[in-house]
Coordinates of N, CA, C and O in Angstrom, one line a residue:
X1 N 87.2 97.7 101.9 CA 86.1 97.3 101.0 C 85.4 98.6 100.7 O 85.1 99.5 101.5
X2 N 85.1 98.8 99.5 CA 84.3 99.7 99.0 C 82.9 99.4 98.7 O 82.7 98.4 98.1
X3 N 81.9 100.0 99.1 CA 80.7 99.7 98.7 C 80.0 100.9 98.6 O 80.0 101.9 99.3
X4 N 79.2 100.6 97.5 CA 78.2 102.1 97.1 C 76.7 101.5 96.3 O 76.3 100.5 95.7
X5 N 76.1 102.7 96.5 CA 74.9 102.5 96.4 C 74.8 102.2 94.7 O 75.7 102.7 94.0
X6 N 73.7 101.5 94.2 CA 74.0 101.6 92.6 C 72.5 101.4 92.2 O 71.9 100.7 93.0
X7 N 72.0 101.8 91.4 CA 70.9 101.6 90.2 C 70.9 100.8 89.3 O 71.8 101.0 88.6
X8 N 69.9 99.6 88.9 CA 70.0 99.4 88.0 C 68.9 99.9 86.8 O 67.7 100.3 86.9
X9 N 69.6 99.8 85.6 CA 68.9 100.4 84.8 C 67.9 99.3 83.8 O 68.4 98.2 83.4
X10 N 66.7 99.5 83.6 CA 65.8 98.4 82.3 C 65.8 99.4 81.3 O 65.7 100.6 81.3
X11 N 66.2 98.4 80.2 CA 66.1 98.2 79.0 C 65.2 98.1 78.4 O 65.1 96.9 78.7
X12 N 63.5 98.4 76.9 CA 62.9 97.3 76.8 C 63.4 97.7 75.3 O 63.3 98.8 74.8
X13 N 64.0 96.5 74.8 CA 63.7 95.9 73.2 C 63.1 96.4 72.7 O 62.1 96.9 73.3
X14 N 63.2 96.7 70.5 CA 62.0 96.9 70.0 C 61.3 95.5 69.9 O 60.1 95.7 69.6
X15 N 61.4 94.4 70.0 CA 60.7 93.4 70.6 C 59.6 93.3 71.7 O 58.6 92.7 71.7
X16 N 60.3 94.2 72.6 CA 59.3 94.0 74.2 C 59.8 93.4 75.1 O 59.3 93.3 76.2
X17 N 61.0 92.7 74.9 CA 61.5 92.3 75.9 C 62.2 93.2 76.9 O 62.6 94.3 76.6
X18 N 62.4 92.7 78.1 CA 63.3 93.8 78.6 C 64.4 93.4 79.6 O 64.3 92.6 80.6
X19 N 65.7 94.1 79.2 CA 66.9 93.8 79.7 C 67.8 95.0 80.6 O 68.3 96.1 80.4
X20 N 67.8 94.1 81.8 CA 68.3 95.0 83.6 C 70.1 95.0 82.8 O 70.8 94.3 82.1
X21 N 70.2 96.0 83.4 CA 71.9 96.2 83.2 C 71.8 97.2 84.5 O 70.8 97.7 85.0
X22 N 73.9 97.5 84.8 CA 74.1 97.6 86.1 C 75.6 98.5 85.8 O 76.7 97.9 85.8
X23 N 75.7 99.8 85.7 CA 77.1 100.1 85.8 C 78.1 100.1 86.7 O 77.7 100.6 87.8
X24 N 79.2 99.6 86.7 CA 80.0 99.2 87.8 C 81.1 100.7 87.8 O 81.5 101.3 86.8
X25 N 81.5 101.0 89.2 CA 82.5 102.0 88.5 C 83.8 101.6 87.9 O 84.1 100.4 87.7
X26 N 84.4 102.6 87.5 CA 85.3 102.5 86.6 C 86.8 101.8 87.6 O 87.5 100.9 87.2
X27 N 86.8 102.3 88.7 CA 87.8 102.2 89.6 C 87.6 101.0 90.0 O 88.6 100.5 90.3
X28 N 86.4 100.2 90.1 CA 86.2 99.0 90.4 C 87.3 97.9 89.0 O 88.1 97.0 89.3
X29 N 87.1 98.2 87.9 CA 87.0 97.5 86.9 C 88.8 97.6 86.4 O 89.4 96.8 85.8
X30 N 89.3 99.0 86.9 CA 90.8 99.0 86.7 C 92.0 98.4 88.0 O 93.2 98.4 88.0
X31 N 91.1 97.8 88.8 CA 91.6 97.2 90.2 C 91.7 95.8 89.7 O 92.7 95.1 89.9
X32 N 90.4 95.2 89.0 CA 90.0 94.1 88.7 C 91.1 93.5 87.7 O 91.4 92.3 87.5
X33 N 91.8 94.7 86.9 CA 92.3 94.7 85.7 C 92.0 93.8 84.2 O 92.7 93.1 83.5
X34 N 90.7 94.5 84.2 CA 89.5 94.5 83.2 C 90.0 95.4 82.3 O 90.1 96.6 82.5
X35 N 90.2 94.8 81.2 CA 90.3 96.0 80.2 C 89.2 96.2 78.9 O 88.1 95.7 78.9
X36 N 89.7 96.8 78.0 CA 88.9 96.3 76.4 C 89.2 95.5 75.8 O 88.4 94.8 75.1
X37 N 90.6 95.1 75.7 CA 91.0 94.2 75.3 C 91.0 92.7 76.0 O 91.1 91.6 75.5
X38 N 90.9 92.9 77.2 CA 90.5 91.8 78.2 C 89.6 92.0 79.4 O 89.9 92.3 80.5
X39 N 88.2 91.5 78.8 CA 87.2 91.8 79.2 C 86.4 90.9 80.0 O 85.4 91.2 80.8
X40 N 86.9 89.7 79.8 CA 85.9 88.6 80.2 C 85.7 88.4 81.7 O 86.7 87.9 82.3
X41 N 85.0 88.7 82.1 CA 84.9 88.3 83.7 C 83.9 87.0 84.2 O 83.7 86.3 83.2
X42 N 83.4 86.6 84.9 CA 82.9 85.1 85.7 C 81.6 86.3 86.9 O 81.9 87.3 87.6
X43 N 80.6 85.7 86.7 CA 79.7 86.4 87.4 C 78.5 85.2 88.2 O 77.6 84.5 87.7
X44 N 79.1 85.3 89.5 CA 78.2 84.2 90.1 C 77.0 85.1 91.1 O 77.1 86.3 91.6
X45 N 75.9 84.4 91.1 CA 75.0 84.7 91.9 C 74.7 83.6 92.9 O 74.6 82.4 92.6
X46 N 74.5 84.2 94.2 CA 74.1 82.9 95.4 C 72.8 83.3 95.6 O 72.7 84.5 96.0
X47 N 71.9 82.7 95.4 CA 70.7 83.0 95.4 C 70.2 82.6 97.4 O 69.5 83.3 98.2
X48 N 70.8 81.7 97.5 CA 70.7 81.7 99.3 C 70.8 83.4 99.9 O 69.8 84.0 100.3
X49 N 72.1 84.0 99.8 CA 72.4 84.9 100.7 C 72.5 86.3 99.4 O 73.5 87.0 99.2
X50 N 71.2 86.3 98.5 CA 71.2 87.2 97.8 C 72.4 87.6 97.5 O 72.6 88.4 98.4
X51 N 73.4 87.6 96.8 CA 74.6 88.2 96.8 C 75.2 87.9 94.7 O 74.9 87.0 93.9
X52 N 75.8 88.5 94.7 CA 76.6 88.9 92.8 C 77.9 89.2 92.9 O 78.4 90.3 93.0
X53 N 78.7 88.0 92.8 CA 80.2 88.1 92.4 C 80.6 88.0 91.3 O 80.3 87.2 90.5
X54 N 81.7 89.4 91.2 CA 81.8 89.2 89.8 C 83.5 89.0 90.0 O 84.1 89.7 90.8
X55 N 83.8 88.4 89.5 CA 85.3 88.0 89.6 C 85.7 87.9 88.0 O 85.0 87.4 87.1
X56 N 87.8 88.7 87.8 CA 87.8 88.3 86.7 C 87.7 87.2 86.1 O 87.4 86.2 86.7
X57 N 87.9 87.1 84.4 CA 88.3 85.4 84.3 C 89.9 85.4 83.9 O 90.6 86.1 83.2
X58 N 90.2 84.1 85.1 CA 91.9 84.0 84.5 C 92.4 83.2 83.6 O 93.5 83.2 83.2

């Protein structure tokens, strides 16, 4: 298991709104076999045990 510390980054809109994003590494994402051309992944949050899975989609 790999785990590392990460930042997330805010966004704010010329609106005002503002939007959290989160870089994943890259090694994460070529394991996952996430590409550009196949990008779609499934992102669940368990709000019980705080936790963010991101799994591809098959």
């Amino acid at each position: 298991m790999d785990e590392r510390k990460l930042n997330v980054i805010f966004n704010k809109s010329g609106s005002g709104s503002i939007t959290p994003k989160l870089n994943i590494p890259m090694s994460w994402i070529k394991s996952m076999g996430v590409s550009k051309e196949d990008r779609e992944v499934i992102a669940i949050f368990d709000e019980e045990k705080q936790e963010i899975i991101i799994k591809k989609q098959k």
